[in-house]
mmCIF file of C-alpha atoms and ligand atoms in Angstrom:
data_model
loop_
_atom_site.group_PDB
_atom_site.id
_atom_site.type_symbol
_atom_site.label_atom_id
_atom_site.label_comp_id
_atom_site.label_asym_id
_atom_site.label_seq_id
_atom_site.Cartn_x
_atom_site.Cartn_y
_atom_site.Cartn_z
ATOM 1 C CA MET M 1 -3.876 -19.880 -14.860
ATOM 2 C CA GLY M 2 -1.791 -21.959 -17.208
ATOM 3 C CA ILE M 3 -3.352 -24.370 -19.671
ATOM 4 C CA LYS M 4 -2.505 -28.072 -20.080
ATOM 5 C CA LYS M 5 -2.433 -29.321 -23.654
ATOM 6 C CA HIS M 6 -1.329 -32.373 -25.544
ATOM 7 C CA ILE M 7 0.367 -31.558 -28.850
ATOM 8 C CA LEU M 8 1.039 -33.880 -31.758
ATOM 9 C CA VAL M 9 4.075 -32.912 -33.825
ATOM 10 C CA ILE M 10 4.187 -34.247 -37.393
ATOM 11 C CA PRO M 11 7.529 -33.113 -38.854
ATOM 12 C CA GLY M 12 6.983 -34.911 -42.200
ATOM 13 C CA ASP M 13 9.395 -34.665 -45.117
ATOM 14 C CA GLY M 14 12.200 -32.488 -46.481
ATOM 15 C CA ILE M 15 12.709 -29.325 -44.434
ATOM 16 C CA GLY M 16 9.691 -30.246 -42.252
ATOM 17 C CA PRO M 17 11.722 -31.660 -39.325
ATOM 18 C CA GLU M 18 14.237 -28.753 -39.348
ATOM 19 C CA VAL M 19 11.641 -26.012 -39.177
ATOM 20 C CA THR M 20 9.276 -27.823 -36.823
ATOM 21 C CA THR M 21 12.037 -28.147 -34.227
ATOM 22 C CA TRP M 22 11.989 -24.360 -33.898
ATOM 23 C CA GLY M 23 8.217 -24.042 -33.890
ATOM 24 C CA LYS M 24 8.133 -26.520 -31.036
ATOM 25 C CA ALA M 25 10.944 -24.759 -29.160
ATOM 26 C CA VAL M 26 9.048 -21.463 -29.322
ATOM 27 C CA LEU M 27 5.816 -23.147 -28.225
ATOM 28 C CA GLU M 28 7.572 -24.532 -25.146
ATOM 29 C CA LYS M 29 9.566 -21.443 -24.263
ATOM 30 C CA ILE M 30 6.616 -19.064 -24.193
ATOM 31 C CA GLY M 31 4.555 -21.789 -22.519
ATOM 32 C CA GLN M 32 7.036 -22.043 -19.646
ATOM 33 C CA GLU M 33 6.942 -18.325 -19.131
ATOM 34 C CA TYR M 34 3.152 -18.241 -18.856
ATOM 35 C CA GLY M 35 2.880 -21.440 -16.805
ATOM 36 C CA HIS M 36 1.390 -23.613 -19.574
ATOM 37 C CA GLU M 37 2.085 -27.318 -19.565
ATOM 38 C CA PHE M 38 2.531 -29.165 -22.820
ATOM 39 C CA THR M 39 2.959 -32.863 -23.412
ATOM 40 C CA PHE M 40 4.123 -33.982 -26.835
ATOM 41 C CA ASP M 41 3.751 -36.928 -29.109
ATOM 42 C CA GLU M 42 5.198 -37.403 -32.591
ATOM 43 C CA GLY M 43 3.604 -38.904 -35.698
ATOM 44 C CA VAL M 44 4.862 -39.823 -39.167
ATOM 45 C CA MET M 45 3.250 -38.684 -42.393
ATOM 46 C CA GLY M 46 4.223 -38.316 -46.042
ATOM 47 C CA HIS M 47 7.223 -39.906 -47.736
ATOM 48 C CA VAL M 48 8.826 -40.900 -44.421
ATOM 49 C CA ALA M 49 5.625 -42.717 -43.491
ATOM 50 C CA ILE M 50 5.443 -44.462 -46.873
ATOM 51 C CA GLU M 51 9.005 -45.695 -46.414
ATOM 52 C CA ALA M 52 8.279 -46.947 -42.918
ATOM 53 C CA THR M 53 4.735 -48.303 -43.281
ATOM 54 C CA GLY M 54 3.671 -48.282 -46.946
ATOM 55 C CA THR M 55 1.062 -45.574 -46.415
ATOM 56 C CA SER M 56 1.395 -41.796 -46.130
ATOM 57 C CA LEU M 57 -0.974 -41.529 -43.161
ATOM 58 C CA PRO M 58 -0.655 -44.528 -40.820
ATOM 59 C CA ASP M 59 -3.663 -45.265 -38.569
ATOM 60 C CA ASP M 60 -1.462 -44.651 -35.557
ATOM 61 C CA THR M 61 -0.750 -41.040 -36.633
ATOM 62 C CA LEU M 62 -4.435 -40.414 -37.276
ATOM 63 C CA ALA M 63 -5.387 -41.838 -33.870
ATOM 64 C CA LYS M 64 -2.773 -39.645 -32.165
ATOM 65 C CA ALA M 65 -4.067 -36.627 -34.116
ATOM 66 C CA LYS M 66 -7.624 -37.210 -32.937
ATOM 67 C CA ALA M 67 -6.438 -37.586 -29.351
ATOM 68 C CA SER M 68 -4.424 -34.345 -29.317
ATOM 69 C CA ASP M 69 -5.448 -30.743 -28.563
ATOM 70 C CA ALA M 70 -3.491 -29.261 -31.471
ATOM 71 C CA ILE M 71 -1.183 -30.453 -34.221
ATOM 72 C CA LEU M 72 2.032 -28.841 -35.403
ATOM 73 C CA PHE M 73 2.851 -29.989 -38.909
ATOM 74 C CA GLY M 74 5.971 -29.482 -41.067
ATOM 75 C CA ALA M 75 5.657 -30.472 -44.748
ATOM 76 C CA VAL M 76 5.115 -33.469 -47.020
ATOM 77 C CA GLY M 77 6.412 -34.322 -50.470
ATOM 78 C CA HIS M 78 9.307 -35.860 -52.355
ATOM 79 C CA ILE M 79 10.644 -35.276 -55.857
ATOM 80 C CA LYS M 80 10.618 -39.022 -56.429
ATOM 81 C CA TYR M 81 6.812 -38.911 -56.725
ATOM 82 C CA ASP M 82 6.669 -35.533 -58.489
ATOM 83 C CA ASN M 83 8.462 -37.076 -61.441
ATOM 84 C CA ASP M 84 6.477 -40.295 -61.375
ATOM 85 C CA PRO M 85 2.890 -39.596 -62.447
ATOM 86 C CA SER M 86 2.056 -43.315 -62.182
ATOM 87 C CA ALA M 87 2.844 -43.588 -58.444
ATOM 88 C CA LYS M 88 -0.238 -44.922 -56.659
ATOM 89 C CA VAL M 89 0.873 -44.015 -53.151
ATOM 90 C CA ARG M 90 1.908 -40.367 -52.717
ATOM 91 C CA PRO M 91 3.077 -38.300 -49.716
ATOM 92 C CA GLU M 92 0.374 -35.639 -50.258
ATOM 93 C CA GLN M 93 -2.405 -38.221 -49.783
ATOM 94 C CA GLY M 94 -1.670 -38.276 -46.072
ATOM 95 C CA LEU M 95 -2.099 -34.529 -45.714
ATOM 96 C CA LEU M 96 -5.369 -34.537 -47.654
ATOM 97 C CA LYS M 97 -6.659 -37.484 -45.645
ATOM 98 C CA ILE M 98 -5.875 -35.962 -42.266
ATOM 99 C CA ARG M 99 -7.571 -32.681 -43.277
ATOM 100 C CA LYS M 100 -10.666 -34.654 -44.325
ATOM 101 C CA GLU M 101 -10.689 -37.003 -41.328
ATOM 102 C CA LEU M 102 -10.396 -34.136 -38.855
ATOM 103 C CA GLY M 103 -13.009 -32.062 -40.702
ATOM 104 C CA LEU M 104 -10.576 -29.167 -41.168
ATOM 105 C CA TYR M 105 -12.643 -27.323 -43.724
ATOM 106 C CA ALA M 106 -11.256 -23.820 -43.169
ATOM 107 C CA ASN M 107 -7.647 -22.958 -43.848
ATOM 108 C CA LEU M 108 -6.709 -19.495 -42.587
ATOM 109 C CA ARG M 109 -3.707 -17.994 -44.304
ATOM 110 C CA PRO M 110 -2.787 -14.516 -43.053
ATOM 111 C CA ILE M 111 -0.548 -12.462 -45.332
ATOM 112 C CA MET M 112 1.338 -10.594 -42.677
ATOM 113 C CA LEU M 113 3.828 -8.127 -44.004
ATOM 114 C CA PHE M 114 6.752 -7.243 -41.778
ATOM 115 C CA ASP M 115 8.019 -3.786 -42.745
ATOM 116 C CA GLU M 116 11.616 -4.974 -42.683
ATOM 117 C CA LEU M 117 10.834 -7.365 -45.521
ATOM 118 C CA LEU M 118 9.446 -4.769 -47.909
ATOM 119 C CA ASN M 119 12.592 -5.104 -49.988
ATOM 120 C CA ALA M 120 12.689 -8.896 -49.903
ATOM 121 C CA SER M 121 9.788 -9.100 -52.340
ATOM 122 C CA SER M 122 10.159 -8.838 -56.087
ATOM 123 C CA LEU M 123 7.195 -6.422 -55.971
ATOM 124 C CA LYS M 124 7.691 -2.685 -55.396
ATOM 125 C CA PRO M 125 7.679 -1.688 -51.695
ATOM 126 C CA GLU M 126 5.200 1.161 -52.282
ATOM 127 C CA ILE M 127 2.713 -1.324 -53.761
ATOM 128 C CA LEU M 128 3.108 -3.664 -50.792
ATOM 129 C CA LYS M 129 3.272 -1.352 -47.812
ATOM 130 C CA GLY M 130 0.192 -1.604 -45.628
ATOM 131 C CA THR M 131 -1.017 -4.903 -47.098
ATOM 132 C CA ASP M 132 -2.808 -7.142 -44.607
ATOM 133 C CA ILE M 133 -4.888 -9.971 -46.044
ATOM 134 C CA LEU M 134 -6.555 -12.941 -44.400
ATOM 135 C CA PHE M 135 -7.356 -15.793 -46.772
ATOM 136 C CA PHE M 136 -10.029 -18.353 -45.978
ATOM 137 C CA ARG M 137 -9.287 -21.279 -48.224
ATOM 138 C CA GLU M 138 -11.924 -24.042 -48.241
ATOM 139 C CA LEU M 139 -9.946 -27.199 -47.464
ATOM 140 C CA THR M 140 -12.008 -30.393 -47.619
ATOM 141 C CA GLY M 141 -13.974 -30.085 -50.854
ATOM 142 C CA ASP M 142 -13.553 -29.102 -54.504
ATOM 143 C CA VAL M 143 -11.583 -30.896 -57.177
ATOM 144 C CA TYR M 144 -9.168 -32.059 -54.449
ATOM 145 C CA PHE M 145 -11.670 -34.599 -53.149
ATOM 146 C CA GLY M 146 -13.989 -35.311 -56.103
ATOM 147 C CA GLU M 147 -14.006 -38.641 -57.906
ATOM 148 C CA LYS M 148 -10.946 -39.320 -60.049
ATOM 149 C CA ASN M 149 -10.870 -41.389 -63.211
ATOM 150 C CA ARG M 150 -8.073 -42.421 -65.461
ATOM 151 C CA THR M 151 -7.680 -44.605 -68.535
ATOM 152 C CA ALA M 152 -4.696 -44.603 -70.894
ATOM 153 C CA ASN M 153 -5.809 -41.533 -72.847
ATOM 154 C CA PHE M 154 -8.328 -39.891 -70.594
ATOM 155 C CA ALA M 155 -8.321 -38.393 -67.104
ATOM 156 C CA SER M 156 -10.921 -36.604 -65.020
ATOM 157 C CA ASP M 157 -11.108 -34.955 -61.585
ATOM 158 C CA LEU M 158 -14.593 -34.100 -60.474
ATOM 159 C CA MET M 159 -15.009 -30.590 -59.059
ATOM 160 C CA ASN M 160 -17.932 -30.472 -56.668
ATOM 161 C CA TYR M 161 -19.341 -28.539 -53.730
ATOM 162 C CA ASN M 162 -22.320 -28.968 -51.446
ATOM 163 C CA ARG M 163 -24.224 -25.910 -50.281
ATOM 164 C CA TYR M 164 -23.360 -26.560 -46.625
ATOM 165 C CA GLU M 165 -19.648 -26.676 -47.419
ATOM 166 C CA VAL M 166 -19.766 -23.178 -48.860
ATOM 167 C CA GLU M 167 -22.030 -21.883 -46.102
ATOM 168 C CA ARG M 168 -19.815 -22.935 -43.207
ATOM 169 C CA ILE M 169 -16.614 -21.401 -44.585
ATOM 170 C CA ALA M 170 -18.485 -18.286 -45.700
ATOM 171 C CA ARG M 171 -19.755 -17.743 -42.141
ATOM 172 C CA LYS M 172 -16.268 -18.121 -40.712
ATOM 173 C CA ALA M 173 -14.937 -15.607 -43.239
ATOM 174 C CA TYR M 174 -17.752 -13.132 -42.533
ATOM 175 C CA GLU M 175 -17.160 -13.359 -38.777
ATOM 176 C CA ALA M 176 -13.478 -12.614 -39.341
ATOM 177 C CA ALA M 177 -14.295 -9.735 -41.704
ATOM 178 C CA ARG M 178 -16.515 -8.273 -39.012
ATOM 179 C CA ALA M 179 -13.595 -8.175 -36.595
ATOM 180 C CA ARG M 180 -11.296 -6.554 -39.186
ATOM 181 C CA THR M 181 -12.002 -3.808 -41.719
ATOM 182 C CA LYS M 182 -15.405 -5.260 -42.671
ATOM 183 C CA ARG M 183 -14.572 -6.081 -46.256
ATOM 184 C CA LEU M 184 -14.993 -9.530 -47.743
ATOM 185 C CA CYS M 185 -13.954 -10.561 -51.227
ATOM 186 C CA SER M 186 -15.282 -13.882 -52.492
ATOM 187 C CA VAL M 187 -13.213 -15.312 -55.330
ATOM 188 C CA ASP M 188 -14.728 -17.715 -57.861
ATOM 189 C CA LYS M 189 -15.075 -18.453 -61.569
ATOM 190 C CA ALA M 190 -18.840 -18.079 -61.779
ATOM 191 C CA ASN M 191 -18.659 -17.022 -65.432
ATOM 192 C CA VAL M 192 -17.629 -20.580 -66.302
ATOM 193 C CA LEU M 193 -18.007 -23.087 -63.461
ATOM 194 C CA GLU M 194 -21.245 -24.458 -62.032
ATOM 195 C CA THR M 195 -19.541 -25.006 -58.645
ATOM 196 C CA SER M 196 -18.664 -21.302 -58.639
ATOM 197 C CA ARG M 197 -22.248 -20.354 -59.451
ATOM 198 C CA LEU M 198 -23.393 -22.308 -56.386
ATOM 199 C CA TRP M 199 -20.570 -20.666 -54.419
ATOM 200 C CA ARG M 200 -21.665 -17.175 -55.462
ATOM 201 C CA GLU M 201 -25.344 -17.908 -54.818
ATOM 202 C CA VAL M 202 -24.524 -19.068 -51.284
ATOM 203 C CA ILE M 203 -22.412 -15.981 -50.536
ATOM 204 C CA GLN M 204 -25.148 -13.717 -51.905
ATOM 205 C CA GLY M 205 -27.647 -15.504 -49.658
ATOM 206 C CA ILE M 206 -25.510 -15.049 -46.536
ATOM 207 C CA ALA M 207 -24.388 -11.459 -47.214
ATOM 208 C CA PRO M 208 -27.616 -9.857 -45.858
ATOM 209 C CA GLU M 209 -26.883 -11.491 -42.468
ATOM 210 C CA TYR M 210 -23.772 -9.316 -42.312
ATOM 211 C CA PRO M 211 -25.047 -5.901 -43.450
ATOM 212 C CA ASP M 212 -22.043 -4.226 -41.794
ATOM 213 C CA VAL M 213 -19.628 -6.123 -44.073
ATOM 214 C CA GLU M 214 -19.092 -4.975 -47.643
ATOM 215 C CA THR M 215 -19.142 -7.978 -49.990
ATOM 216 C CA GLU M 216 -17.344 -8.087 -53.302
ATOM 217 C CA HIS M 217 -17.276 -10.940 -55.838
ATOM 218 C CA MET M 218 -14.250 -11.369 -58.044
ATOM 219 C CA PHE M 219 -13.259 -13.882 -60.704
ATOM 220 C CA ILE M 220 -10.133 -15.858 -59.908
ATOM 221 C CA ASP M 221 -8.200 -14.639 -62.961
ATOM 222 C CA ASN M 222 -8.899 -11.034 -62.051
ATOM 223 C CA ALA M 223 -8.047 -11.701 -58.381
ATOM 224 C CA ALA M 224 -4.675 -13.190 -59.347
ATOM 225 C CA MET M 225 -3.940 -10.007 -61.283
ATOM 226 C CA GLN M 226 -5.272 -7.555 -58.641
ATOM 227 C CA LEU M 227 -3.224 -9.285 -55.959
ATOM 228 C CA VAL M 228 0.032 -8.098 -57.488
ATOM 229 C CA LYS M 229 -1.350 -4.862 -58.937
ATOM 230 C CA ASN M 230 -2.925 -3.526 -55.754
ATOM 231 C CA PRO M 231 -2.806 -6.002 -52.837
ATOM 232 C CA LYS M 232 -4.051 -3.377 -50.364
ATOM 233 C CA LYS M 233 -7.516 -3.549 -51.850
ATOM 234 C CA PHE M 234 -8.023 -6.970 -50.190
ATOM 235 C CA ASP M 235 -8.855 -7.670 -46.566
ATOM 236 C CA VAL M 236 -10.651 -10.997 -45.983
ATOM 237 C CA VAL M 237 -10.698 -13.255 -49.037
ATOM 238 C CA VAL M 238 -12.792 -16.421 -49.139
ATOM 239 C CA THR M 239 -12.303 -18.945 -51.896
ATOM 240 C CA ALA M 240 -12.455 -22.583 -52.940
ATOM 241 C CA ASN M 241 -9.757 -25.154 -52.274
ATOM 242 C CA LEU M 242 -7.835 -25.083 -55.566
ATOM 243 C CA PHE M 243 -8.122 -21.324 -56.105
ATOM 244 C CA GLY M 244 -6.983 -20.778 -52.518
ATOM 245 C CA ASP M 245 -3.987 -23.060 -52.937
ATOM 246 C CA ILE M 246 -2.793 -21.096 -55.947
ATOM 247 C CA LEU M 247 -3.646 -17.566 -54.774
ATOM 248 C CA THR M 248 -1.881 -17.987 -51.431
ATOM 249 C CA ASP M 249 1.382 -19.145 -52.998
ATOM 250 C CA GLU M 250 1.163 -16.033 -55.152
ATOM 251 C CA ALA M 251 0.351 -13.917 -52.091
ATOM 252 C CA SER M 252 3.373 -15.289 -50.236
ATOM 253 C CA GLN M 253 5.500 -13.079 -52.471
ATOM 254 C CA ILE M 254 3.862 -10.065 -50.846
ATOM 255 C CA ALA M 255 5.271 -11.271 -47.530
ATOM 256 C CA GLY M 256 8.665 -11.775 -49.167
ATOM 257 C CA SER M 257 8.858 -15.550 -49.208
ATOM 258 C CA MET M 258 6.925 -18.792 -48.843
ATOM 259 C CA GLY M 259 9.109 -19.248 -45.801
ATOM 260 C CA MET M 260 7.144 -16.545 -43.966
ATOM 261 C CA LEU M 261 3.591 -17.813 -44.335
ATOM 262 C CA ALA M 262 1.856 -19.659 -41.542
ATOM 263 C CA SER M 263 -1.561 -21.219 -41.653
ATOM 264 C CA ALA M 264 -4.225 -22.665 -39.398
ATOM 265 C CA SER M 265 -6.606 -25.381 -40.510
ATOM 266 C CA VAL M 266 -9.720 -25.514 -38.397
ATOM 267 C CA GLY M 267 -13.215 -26.942 -38.461
ATOM 268 C CA ASP M 268 -14.804 -29.811 -36.582
ATOM 269 C CA GLY M 269 -11.751 -31.526 -35.098
ATOM 270 C CA THR M 270 -8.334 -30.779 -33.638
ATOM 271 C CA GLY M 271 -6.722 -27.653 -35.121
ATOM 272 C CA PHE M 272 -3.812 -28.220 -37.463
ATOM 273 C CA PHE M 273 -1.059 -25.617 -37.762
ATOM 274 C CA GLU M 274 1.073 -25.684 -40.859
ATOM 275 C CA PRO M 275 3.455 -23.479 -42.819
ATOM 276 C CA ILE M 276 2.157 -23.060 -46.377
ATOM 277 C CA HIS M 277 5.538 -23.982 -47.857
ATOM 278 C CA GLY M 278 6.322 -27.490 -49.005
ATOM 279 C CA SER M 279 9.115 -29.938 -48.266
ATOM 280 C CA ALA M 280 11.754 -28.066 -50.345
ATOM 281 C CA HIS M 281 13.978 -31.088 -50.888
ATOM 282 C CA ASP M 282 16.530 -28.976 -52.719
ATOM 283 C CA ILE M 283 17.573 -27.392 -49.418
ATOM 284 C CA ALA M 284 16.535 -30.125 -46.964
ATOM 285 C CA GLY M 285 19.077 -31.099 -44.331
ATOM 286 C CA GLN M 286 21.329 -28.146 -45.196
ATOM 287 C CA ASN M 287 20.325 -25.835 -42.366
ATOM 288 C CA LYS M 288 19.077 -23.276 -44.912
ATOM 289 C CA ALA M 289 15.303 -23.377 -44.446
ATOM 290 C CA ASN M 290 13.443 -20.444 -42.931
ATOM 291 C CA PRO M 291 11.900 -21.515 -39.591
ATOM 292 C CA LEU M 292 9.696 -18.406 -39.304
ATOM 293 C CA ALA M 293 6.613 -19.918 -41.001
ATOM 294 C CA SER M 294 6.647 -22.751 -38.462
ATOM 295 C CA ILE M 295 7.203 -20.294 -35.601
ATOM 296 C CA LEU M 296 4.362 -18.075 -36.834
ATOM 297 C CA SER M 297 2.158 -21.178 -37.138
ATOM 298 C CA VAL M 298 2.715 -21.657 -33.412
ATOM 299 C CA ALA M 299 1.548 -18.063 -32.848
ATOM 300 C CA LEU M 300 -1.643 -19.027 -34.708
ATOM 301 C CA MET M 301 -1.928 -22.118 -32.506
ATOM 302 C CA TYR M 302 -1.810 -19.992 -29.353
ATOM 303 C CA GLU M 303 -4.370 -17.577 -30.719
ATOM 304 C CA ILE M 304 -6.806 -19.891 -32.486
ATOM 305 C CA ALA M 305 -6.535 -23.248 -30.713
ATOM 306 C CA PHE M 306 -6.028 -21.905 -27.185
ATOM 307 C CA GLY M 307 -7.477 -18.369 -27.385
ATOM 308 C CA LEU M 308 -4.244 -16.912 -25.941
ATOM 309 C CA LYS M 309 -3.721 -13.678 -27.829
ATOM 310 C CA GLU M 310 -1.010 -12.275 -25.603
ATOM 311 C CA GLU M 311 1.300 -15.259 -26.107
ATOM 312 C CA ALA M 312 0.580 -15.151 -29.850
ATOM 313 C CA GLY M 313 1.483 -11.458 -29.921
ATOM 314 C CA ARG M 314 4.725 -12.129 -28.078
ATOM 315 C CA ILE M 315 5.782 -14.630 -30.742
ATOM 316 C CA THR M 316 4.963 -12.299 -33.623
ATOM 317 C CA SER M 317 6.817 -9.504 -31.921
ATOM 318 C CA ALA M 318 9.889 -11.710 -31.335
ATOM 319 C CA VAL M 319 9.924 -12.457 -35.074
ATOM 320 C CA ASP M 320 9.589 -8.753 -35.775
ATOM 321 C CA LYS M 321 12.505 -7.917 -33.457
ATOM 322 C CA THR M 322 14.667 -10.586 -35.051
ATOM 323 C CA LEU M 323 14.005 -9.062 -38.469
ATOM 324 C CA LYS M 324 14.465 -5.487 -37.169
ATOM 325 C CA ALA M 325 17.871 -6.515 -35.816
ATOM 326 C CA GLY M 326 18.756 -7.415 -39.396
ATOM 327 C CA TYR M 327 18.780 -11.213 -39.149
ATOM 328 C CA ARG M 328 17.604 -13.127 -42.200
ATOM 329 C CA THR M 329 17.554 -16.584 -43.686
ATOM 330 C CA GLY M 330 18.691 -16.740 -47.323
ATOM 331 C CA ASP M 331 15.172 -16.657 -48.794
ATOM 332 C CA ILE M 332 14.380 -13.243 -47.263
ATOM 333 C CA ALA M 333 17.790 -11.594 -47.515
ATOM 334 C CA ASP M 334 17.871 -8.723 -49.989
ATOM 335 C CA ALA M 335 21.085 -7.292 -51.410
ATOM 336 C CA ASN M 336 21.432 -4.701 -48.620
ATOM 337 C CA ILE M 337 21.575 -7.235 -45.819
ATOM 338 C CA ASP M 338 24.857 -7.613 -43.956
ATOM 339 C CA LYS M 339 26.214 -11.013 -45.029
ATOM 340 C CA ALA M 340 27.153 -11.828 -41.455
ATOM 341 C CA LYS M 341 23.499 -11.613 -40.498
ATOM 342 C CA ILE M 342 22.315 -14.198 -42.996
ATOM 343 C CA LEU M 343 21.698 -17.176 -40.753
ATOM 344 C CA GLY M 344 20.950 -20.862 -41.053
ATOM 345 C CA THR M 345 17.769 -22.458 -39.739
ATOM 346 C CA ALA M 346 19.123 -23.210 -36.263
ATOM 347 C CA ALA M 347 20.744 -19.819 -35.663
ATOM 348 C CA MET M 348 17.608 -18.032 -36.875
ATOM 349 C CA GLY M 349 15.417 -20.146 -34.567
ATOM 350 C CA GLN M 350 17.805 -19.404 -31.715
ATOM 351 C CA LYS M 351 17.591 -15.659 -32.395
ATOM 352 C CA VAL M 352 13.797 -15.744 -32.161
ATOM 353 C CA LEU M 353 14.084 -17.591 -28.839
ATOM 354 C CA GLU M 354 16.434 -14.866 -27.594
ATOM 355 C CA TYR M 355 14.077 -12.055 -28.603
ATOM 356 C CA LEU M 356 11.190 -13.895 -26.986
HETATM 357 C C1 LIG C 1 -0.710 -26.614 -49.423
HETATM 358 C C2 LIG C 1 -0.004 -27.649 -50.253
HETATM 359 C C3 LIG C 1 -0.862 -28.902 -50.327
HETATM 360 C C4 LIG C 1 -2.165 -28.525 -50.987
HETATM 361 C C5 LIG C 1 -0.180 -30.091 -51.027
HETATM 362 C C6 LIG C 1 1.123 -30.463 -50.378
HETATM 363 C C7 LIG C 1 -1.100 -31.285 -51.110
HETATM 364 O O1 LIG C 1 0.321 -27.155 -51.494
HETATM 365 O O2 LIG C 1 -0.994 -26.887 -48.237
HETATM 366 O O3 LIG C 1 -0.976 -25.534 -49.931
HETATM 367 O O4 LIG C 1 -2.253 -28.502 -52.231
HETATM 368 O O5 LIG C 1 -3.125 -28.270 -50.276
HETATM 369 MG MG1 LIG C 2 -0.099 -25.102 -51.746
#
């Protein structure tokens, strides 16, 4: 039996629209094959929304998001604001607000390593081979959402966590660890931060509920180092919002490129599926962006939002076949790749559709 779902697409800024086109195409193609029916709506967010409406998350987009079954998101950001610290309205505000409004407190970021990309990383292939990490980044708390203050010569961002916020993401991470190799690493800075001491206390309190899972606690500085020294030692990693933001960009280099990493933001409301990369204005509109993170985000949508593992597996395997056949976008092409097989966004998206 096919499913019927209503999807909101938020292409956003920079390379967002280019990559999202291919995520959506893959969603539809595999849907047709399995008899699923999708209806689509589109919403604006980020710089494009500021230009059109004065705010980065218009009420209309938020209302559409709440009314949809899943959201496919591209990217937000613009250099104009990056170089203007005094800007009061910023593209990123929309993304943070939608995460908060939808209660998307858990951001799942799988570090999936395709064998063909072992040489695309700046790390040694023998260090990388066999790495498979699933990050649980807390997404609606921490210094991202604490009170902000600013005077001419002083600034402060309040870092805070409630016990329940740590508990709910910890449980999600433990459940996932149970279904994998039963190892959970909680990353914090409990030697310095009070929020981290609460974090660690909560994890220690929950650990006995999962006696089959081995729990390890690691400081963020050490984790950042271990991740490049011996990434295989990690399986499920659970961490706070800011630490998770930073660690997963670092971890993307294990997978070869930011252009490969998909993510799923879940919690109370509609699931939100987003590549971890940003708007990449330097290559926007040039048909150079890697569409695979958006396509793999759609695989996560099938698996997590709709519980359809087979369809998800088909998408991942189409990406794998595309890479095995030697096709690459510029960001994942190592020196040994046949120049003729280095493709633009559209041709790469098309190849995945073919292998589907
Ligand atoms: C991410 C991004 C966002 C974040 C930005 C765009 C606000 O870097 O999703 O990782 O910091 O969460
Ligand atoms: Mg980030």
